[in-house]
CSV table of C-alpha atoms and ligand atoms in Angstrom, one decimal:
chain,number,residue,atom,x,y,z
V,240,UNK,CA,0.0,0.0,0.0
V,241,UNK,CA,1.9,3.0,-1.5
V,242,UNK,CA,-1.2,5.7,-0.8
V,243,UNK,CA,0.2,9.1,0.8
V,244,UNK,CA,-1.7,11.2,3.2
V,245,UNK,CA,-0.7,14.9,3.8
V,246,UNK,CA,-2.8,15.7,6.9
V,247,UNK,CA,-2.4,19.6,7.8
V,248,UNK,CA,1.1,20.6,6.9
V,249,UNK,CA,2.4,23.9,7.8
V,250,UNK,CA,6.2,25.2,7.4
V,251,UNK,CA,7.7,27.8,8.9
V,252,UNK,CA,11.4,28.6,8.1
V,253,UNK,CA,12.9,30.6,10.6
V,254,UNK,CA,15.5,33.2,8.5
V,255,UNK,CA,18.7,34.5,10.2
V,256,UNK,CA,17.8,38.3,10.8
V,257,UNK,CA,14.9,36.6,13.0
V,258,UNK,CA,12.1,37.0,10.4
V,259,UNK,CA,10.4,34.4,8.9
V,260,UNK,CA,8.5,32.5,5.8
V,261,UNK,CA,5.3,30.8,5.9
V,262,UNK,CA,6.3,28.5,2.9
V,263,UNK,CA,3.1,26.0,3.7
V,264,UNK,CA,0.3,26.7,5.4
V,265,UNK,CA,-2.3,23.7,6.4
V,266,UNK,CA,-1.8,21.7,3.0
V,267,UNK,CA,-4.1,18.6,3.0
V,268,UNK,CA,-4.2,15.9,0.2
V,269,UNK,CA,-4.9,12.5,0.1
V,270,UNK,CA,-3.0,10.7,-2.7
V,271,UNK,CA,-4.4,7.3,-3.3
V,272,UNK,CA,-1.9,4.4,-4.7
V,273,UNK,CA,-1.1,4.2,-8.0
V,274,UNK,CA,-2.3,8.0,-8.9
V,275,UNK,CA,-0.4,10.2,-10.9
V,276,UNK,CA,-0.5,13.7,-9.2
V,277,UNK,CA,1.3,17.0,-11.1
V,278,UNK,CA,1.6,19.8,-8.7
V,279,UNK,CA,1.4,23.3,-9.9
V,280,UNK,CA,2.3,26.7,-8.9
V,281,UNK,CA,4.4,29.7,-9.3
V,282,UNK,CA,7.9,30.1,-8.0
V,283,UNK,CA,7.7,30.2,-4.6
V,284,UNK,CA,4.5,28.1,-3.6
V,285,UNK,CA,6.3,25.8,-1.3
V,286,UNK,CA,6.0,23.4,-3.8
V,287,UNK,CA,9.8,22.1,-3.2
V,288,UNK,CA,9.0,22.4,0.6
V,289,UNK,CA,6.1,20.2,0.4
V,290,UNK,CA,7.9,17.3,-1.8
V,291,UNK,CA,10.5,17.8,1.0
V,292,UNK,CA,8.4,17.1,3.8
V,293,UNK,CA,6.7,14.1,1.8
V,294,UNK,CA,10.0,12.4,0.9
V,295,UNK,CA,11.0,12.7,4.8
V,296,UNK,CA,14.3,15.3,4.2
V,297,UNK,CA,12.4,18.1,6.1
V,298,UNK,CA,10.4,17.5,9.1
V,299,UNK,CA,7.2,20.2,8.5
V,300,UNK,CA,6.3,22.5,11.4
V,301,UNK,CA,3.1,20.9,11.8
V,302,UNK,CA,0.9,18.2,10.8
V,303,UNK,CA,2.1,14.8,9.1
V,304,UNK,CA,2.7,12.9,6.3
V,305,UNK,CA,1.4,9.1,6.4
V,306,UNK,CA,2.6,6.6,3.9
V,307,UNK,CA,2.1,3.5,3.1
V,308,UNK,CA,0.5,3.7,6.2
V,309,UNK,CA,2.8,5.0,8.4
V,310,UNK,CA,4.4,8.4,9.6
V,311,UNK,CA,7.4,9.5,7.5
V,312,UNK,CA,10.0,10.6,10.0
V,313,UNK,CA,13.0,10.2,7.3
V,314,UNK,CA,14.0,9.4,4.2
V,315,UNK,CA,12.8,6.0,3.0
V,316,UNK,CA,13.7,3.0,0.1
V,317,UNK,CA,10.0,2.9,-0.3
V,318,UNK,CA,10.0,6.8,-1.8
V,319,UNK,CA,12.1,7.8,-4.4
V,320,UNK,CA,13.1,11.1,-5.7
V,321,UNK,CA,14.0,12.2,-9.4
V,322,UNK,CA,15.3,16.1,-8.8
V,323,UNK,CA,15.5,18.8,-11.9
V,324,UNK,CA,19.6,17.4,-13.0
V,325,UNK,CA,22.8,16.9,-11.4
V,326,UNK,CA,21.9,14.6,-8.7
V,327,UNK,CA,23.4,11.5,-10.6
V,328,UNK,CA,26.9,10.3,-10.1
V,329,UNK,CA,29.0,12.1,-12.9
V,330,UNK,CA,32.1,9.9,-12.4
V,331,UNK,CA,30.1,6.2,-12.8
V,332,UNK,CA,29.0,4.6,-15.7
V,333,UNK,CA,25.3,4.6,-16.7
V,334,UNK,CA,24.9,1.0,-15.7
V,335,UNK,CA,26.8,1.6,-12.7
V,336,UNK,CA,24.4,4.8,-11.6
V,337,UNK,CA,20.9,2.7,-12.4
V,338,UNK,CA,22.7,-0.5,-10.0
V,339,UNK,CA,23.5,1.9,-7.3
V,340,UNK,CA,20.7,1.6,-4.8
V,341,UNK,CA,20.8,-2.6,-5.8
V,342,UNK,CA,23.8,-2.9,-5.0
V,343,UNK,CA,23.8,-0.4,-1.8
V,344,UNK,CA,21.0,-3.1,-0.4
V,345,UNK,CA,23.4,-6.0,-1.6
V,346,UNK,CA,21.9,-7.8,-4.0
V,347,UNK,CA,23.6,-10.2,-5.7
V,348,UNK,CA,25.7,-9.1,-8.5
V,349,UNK,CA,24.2,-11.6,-11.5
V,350,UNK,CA,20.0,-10.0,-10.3
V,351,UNK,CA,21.6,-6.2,-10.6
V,352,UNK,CA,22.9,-7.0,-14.3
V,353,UNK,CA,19.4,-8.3,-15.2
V,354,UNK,CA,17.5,-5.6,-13.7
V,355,UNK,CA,19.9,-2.6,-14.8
V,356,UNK,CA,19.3,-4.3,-18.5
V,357,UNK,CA,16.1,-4.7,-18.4
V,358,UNK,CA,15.4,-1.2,-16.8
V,359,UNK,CA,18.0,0.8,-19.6
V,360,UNK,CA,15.3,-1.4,-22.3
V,361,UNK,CA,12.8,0.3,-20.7
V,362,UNK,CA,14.1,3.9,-20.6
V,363,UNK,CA,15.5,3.9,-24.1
V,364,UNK,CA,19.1,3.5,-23.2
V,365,UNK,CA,20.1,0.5,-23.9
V,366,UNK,CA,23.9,0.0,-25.7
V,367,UNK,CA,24.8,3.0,-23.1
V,368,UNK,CA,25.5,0.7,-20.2
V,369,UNK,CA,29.1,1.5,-20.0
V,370,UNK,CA,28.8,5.3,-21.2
V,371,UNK,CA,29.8,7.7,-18.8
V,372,UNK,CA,27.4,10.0,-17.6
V,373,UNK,CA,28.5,13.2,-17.8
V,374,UNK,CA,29.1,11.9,-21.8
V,375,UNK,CA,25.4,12.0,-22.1
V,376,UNK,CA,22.8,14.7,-23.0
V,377,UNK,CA,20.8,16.3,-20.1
V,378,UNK,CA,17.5,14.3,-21.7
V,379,UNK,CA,19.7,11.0,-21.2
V,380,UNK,CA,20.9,12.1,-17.9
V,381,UNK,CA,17.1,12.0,-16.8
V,382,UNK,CA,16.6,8.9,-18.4
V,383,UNK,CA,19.4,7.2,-16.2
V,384,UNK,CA,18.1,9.2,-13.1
V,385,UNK,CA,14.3,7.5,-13.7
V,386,UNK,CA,16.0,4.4,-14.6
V,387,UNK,CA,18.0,4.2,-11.0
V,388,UNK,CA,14.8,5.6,-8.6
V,389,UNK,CA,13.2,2.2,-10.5
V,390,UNK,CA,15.9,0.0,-10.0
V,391,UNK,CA,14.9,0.6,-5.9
V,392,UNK,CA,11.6,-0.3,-6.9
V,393,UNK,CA,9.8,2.4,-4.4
V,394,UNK,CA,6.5,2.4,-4.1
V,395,UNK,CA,6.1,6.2,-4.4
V,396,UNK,CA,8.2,8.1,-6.8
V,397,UNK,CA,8.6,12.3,-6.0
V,398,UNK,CA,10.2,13.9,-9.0
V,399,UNK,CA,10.9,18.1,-8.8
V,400,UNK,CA,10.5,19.4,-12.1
V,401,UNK,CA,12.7,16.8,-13.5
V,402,UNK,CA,12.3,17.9,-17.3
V,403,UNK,CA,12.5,21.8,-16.3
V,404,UNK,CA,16.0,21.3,-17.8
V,405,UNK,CA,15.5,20.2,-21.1
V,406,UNK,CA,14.8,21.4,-24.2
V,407,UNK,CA,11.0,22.1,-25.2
V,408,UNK,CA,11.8,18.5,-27.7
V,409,UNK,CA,13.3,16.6,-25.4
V,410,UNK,CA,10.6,17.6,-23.2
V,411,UNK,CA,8.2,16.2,-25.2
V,412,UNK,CA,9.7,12.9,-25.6
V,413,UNK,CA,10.7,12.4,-21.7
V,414,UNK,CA,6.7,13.7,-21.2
V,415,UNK,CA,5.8,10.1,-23.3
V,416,UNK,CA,8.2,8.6,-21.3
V,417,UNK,CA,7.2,9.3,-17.6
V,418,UNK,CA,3.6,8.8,-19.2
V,419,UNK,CA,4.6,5.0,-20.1
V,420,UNK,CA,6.0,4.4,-17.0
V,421,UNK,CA,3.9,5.5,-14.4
V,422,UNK,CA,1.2,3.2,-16.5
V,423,UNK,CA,3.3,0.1,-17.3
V,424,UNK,CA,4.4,0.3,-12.9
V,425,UNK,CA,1.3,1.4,-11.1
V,426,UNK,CA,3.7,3.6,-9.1
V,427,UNK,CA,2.3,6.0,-7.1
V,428,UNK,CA,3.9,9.3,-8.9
V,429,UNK,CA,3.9,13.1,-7.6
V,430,UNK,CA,5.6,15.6,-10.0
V,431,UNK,CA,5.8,18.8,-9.3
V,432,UNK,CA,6.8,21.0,-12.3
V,433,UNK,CA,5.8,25.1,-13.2
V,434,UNK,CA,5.0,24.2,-16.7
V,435,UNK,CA,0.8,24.1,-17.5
V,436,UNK,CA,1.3,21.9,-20.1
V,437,UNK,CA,2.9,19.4,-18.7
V,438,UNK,CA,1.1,19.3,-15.6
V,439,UNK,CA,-2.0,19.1,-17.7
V,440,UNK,CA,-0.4,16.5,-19.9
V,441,UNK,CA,0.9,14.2,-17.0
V,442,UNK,CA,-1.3,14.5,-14.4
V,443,UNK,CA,-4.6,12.5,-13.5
V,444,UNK,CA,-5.2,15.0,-10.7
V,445,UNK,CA,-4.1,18.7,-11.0
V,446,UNK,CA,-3.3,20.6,-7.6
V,447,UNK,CA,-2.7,24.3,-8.2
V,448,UNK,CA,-0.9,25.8,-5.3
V,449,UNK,CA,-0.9,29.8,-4.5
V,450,UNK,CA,1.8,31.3,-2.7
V,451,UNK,CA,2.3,33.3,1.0
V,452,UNK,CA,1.4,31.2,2.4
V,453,UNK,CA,2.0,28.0,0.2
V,454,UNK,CA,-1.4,26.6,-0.1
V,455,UNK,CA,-3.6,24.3,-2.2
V,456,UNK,CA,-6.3,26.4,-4.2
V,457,UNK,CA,-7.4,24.1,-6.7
V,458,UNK,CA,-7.8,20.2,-6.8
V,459,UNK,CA,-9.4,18.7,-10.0
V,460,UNK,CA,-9.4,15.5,-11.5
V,461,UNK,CA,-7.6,15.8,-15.2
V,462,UNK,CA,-8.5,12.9,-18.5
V,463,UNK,CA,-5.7,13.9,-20.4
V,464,UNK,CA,-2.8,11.3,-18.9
V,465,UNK,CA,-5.8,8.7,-19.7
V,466,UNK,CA,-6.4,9.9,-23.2
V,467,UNK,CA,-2.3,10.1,-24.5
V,468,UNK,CA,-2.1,6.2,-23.2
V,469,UNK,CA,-4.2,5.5,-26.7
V,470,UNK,CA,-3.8,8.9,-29.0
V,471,UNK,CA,-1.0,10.8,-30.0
V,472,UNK,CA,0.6,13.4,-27.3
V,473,UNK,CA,0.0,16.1,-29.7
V,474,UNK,CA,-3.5,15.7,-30.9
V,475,UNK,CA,-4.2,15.3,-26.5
V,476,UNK,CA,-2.3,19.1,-26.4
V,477,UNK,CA,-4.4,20.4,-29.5
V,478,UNK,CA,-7.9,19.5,-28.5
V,479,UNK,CA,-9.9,22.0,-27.2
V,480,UNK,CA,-10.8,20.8,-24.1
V,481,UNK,CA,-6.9,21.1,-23.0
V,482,UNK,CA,-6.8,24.2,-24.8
V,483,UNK,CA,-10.1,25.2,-22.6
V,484,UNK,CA,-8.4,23.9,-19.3
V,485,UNK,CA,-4.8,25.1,-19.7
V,486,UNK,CA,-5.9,29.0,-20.8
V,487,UNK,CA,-7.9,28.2,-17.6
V,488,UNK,CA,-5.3,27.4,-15.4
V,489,UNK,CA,-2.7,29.7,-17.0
V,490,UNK,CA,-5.4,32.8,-16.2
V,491,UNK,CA,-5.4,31.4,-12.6
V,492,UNK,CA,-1.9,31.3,-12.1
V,493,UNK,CA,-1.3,35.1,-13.8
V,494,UNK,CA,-3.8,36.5,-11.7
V,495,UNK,CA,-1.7,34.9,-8.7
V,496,UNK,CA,1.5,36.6,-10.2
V,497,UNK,CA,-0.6,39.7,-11.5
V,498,UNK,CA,-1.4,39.9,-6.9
V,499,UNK,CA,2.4,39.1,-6.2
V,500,UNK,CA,4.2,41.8,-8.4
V,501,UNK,CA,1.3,44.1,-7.2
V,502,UNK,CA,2.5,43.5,-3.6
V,503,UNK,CA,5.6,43.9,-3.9
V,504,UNK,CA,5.3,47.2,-5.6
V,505,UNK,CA,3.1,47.9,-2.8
V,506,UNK,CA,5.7,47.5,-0.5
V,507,UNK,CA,8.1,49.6,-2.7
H,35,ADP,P1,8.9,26.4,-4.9
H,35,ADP,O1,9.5,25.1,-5.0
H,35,ADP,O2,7.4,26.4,-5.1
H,35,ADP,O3,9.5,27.5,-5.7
H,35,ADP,P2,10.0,26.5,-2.2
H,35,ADP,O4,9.4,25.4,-1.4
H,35,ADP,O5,11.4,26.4,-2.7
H,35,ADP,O6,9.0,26.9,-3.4
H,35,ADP,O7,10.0,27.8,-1.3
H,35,ADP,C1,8.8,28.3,-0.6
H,35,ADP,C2,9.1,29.5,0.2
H,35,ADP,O8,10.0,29.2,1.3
H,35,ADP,C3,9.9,30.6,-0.6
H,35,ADP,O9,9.4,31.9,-0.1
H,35,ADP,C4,11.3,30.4,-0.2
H,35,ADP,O10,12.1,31.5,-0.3
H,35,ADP,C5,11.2,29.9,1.2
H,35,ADP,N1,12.3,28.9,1.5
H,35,ADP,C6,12.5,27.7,0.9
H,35,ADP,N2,13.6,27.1,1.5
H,35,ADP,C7,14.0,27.9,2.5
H,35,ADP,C8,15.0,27.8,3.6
H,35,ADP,N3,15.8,26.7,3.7
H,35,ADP,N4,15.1,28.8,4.4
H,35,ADP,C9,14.3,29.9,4.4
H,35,ADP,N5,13.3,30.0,3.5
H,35,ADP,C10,13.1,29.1,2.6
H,36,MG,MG1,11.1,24.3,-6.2
């Protein structure tokens, strides 16, 4: 049971001067297993804070994150992270990055070959097994760094904006990809990102979060992760009911910009 519950989470950070920053403010969500949720929301939002406090590397000033049915207090196997670039090692081989967690948990050397294989199949890499990684392209780079949260085989998997990087092409394709795997895994997937597209693209459930204080302001339930499993990604994008829903959203999030840039003139 790979379900996550966010049950009132605030965050305060405490700044050196002695001020401080309400980054989340009573965010509630209850992600069911297997759902793919995309996480929206200006620069900011707490959005980073939030995935944070989920993956157990931040403990939140209040409230709790249940998963899998228990309380995170730390980092856990069972939740992996994929982060925006740079997080993969630069000096090992791709094969050797995707067998790291394997081999960390000391499986035996002949199972990590077969899985790495079959998981650099899977991720469109194989033939790069021995490449180094910093050889690769930033699009490949992700590709190794979905290939090695999979190779732990977590039961959640947190990625922060881990195609911001890329090229609007390369994009695309990883888009297809994640798409592919979240359905051919039944992973439980949060992925926070700034792009509308995407998050429309990806997600089967849209949260749009508002800044000071990082909250939720929207939760709806999205067909368009459904609908690119059996049409092509860009005839999903070009129909009008995602054209209809992303000038939506996009309007929702300006107006939230529109009310920051205001403020802070305000206070000019
Ligand atoms: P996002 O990922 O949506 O851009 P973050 O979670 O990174 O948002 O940040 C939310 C708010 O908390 C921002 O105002 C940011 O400046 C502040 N913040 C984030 N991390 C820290 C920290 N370690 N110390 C102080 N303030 C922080
Ligand atoms: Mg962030």
């Amino acid at each position: 049971m790979s379900g996550i519950r966010i049950d009132d989470v605030s965050m305060i950070y405490t700044l050196p001067d002695g001020g401080s920053v309400k980054a989340l403010d009573r965010v509630a969500l209850d992600i069911p297993e297997g759902q793919m949720v995309a996480i929206l929301g200006p620069s900011g939002c707490g959005k980073t804070t939030l995935l944070n406090i989920v993956a157990g590397f931040l403990k939140p000033t209040a409230g709790a994150v249940v998963a899998g049915g228990r309380t995170v207090t730390g980092p856990d196997a069972d939740r992996g992270m994929v982060f925006q670039q740079g997080a993969l090692f630069e000096w090992m081989s791709v094969a050797e990055n995707v067998g790291f967690g394997p081999r960390m948990a000391g499986r035996p050397r002949r199972e990590i070959a077969a899985l790495v294989a079959d998981l650099l199949g899977r991720v469109g890499l194989a033939g790069f097994a021995d490449t180094p990684v910093y050889r690769l392209s930033g699009g490949m780079q992700q590709r190794v760094a979905l290939a090695r949260c999979l190779a732990n085989d977590p039961g959640v998997i947190l990625m922060d904006e881990p195609l911001g990087a890329l090229d609007a092409l390369t994009r695309e394709k990883m888009q297809g990809l994640v798409l592919r795997l979240w359905k051919e895994t039944g992973k439980t997937i949060v992925l926070i990102t700034h792009s509308v597209e995407e998050a429309l693209f990806l997600g089967e459930r849209l949260i749009v979060m508002a800044p000071r204080p990082g909250r939720v302001v929207r939760d709806m339930a999205l067909p368009f992760a459904e609908m690119a499993l059996v049409e092509q990604a860009r005839s999903v994008k070009a129909s009008a009911e995602f054209v209809r829903v992303r000038e939506e959203v996009l309007s929702m999030i300006w107006s939230m910009e529109e009310e920051i840039m205001g403020g802070a003139h305000d206070g000019a």
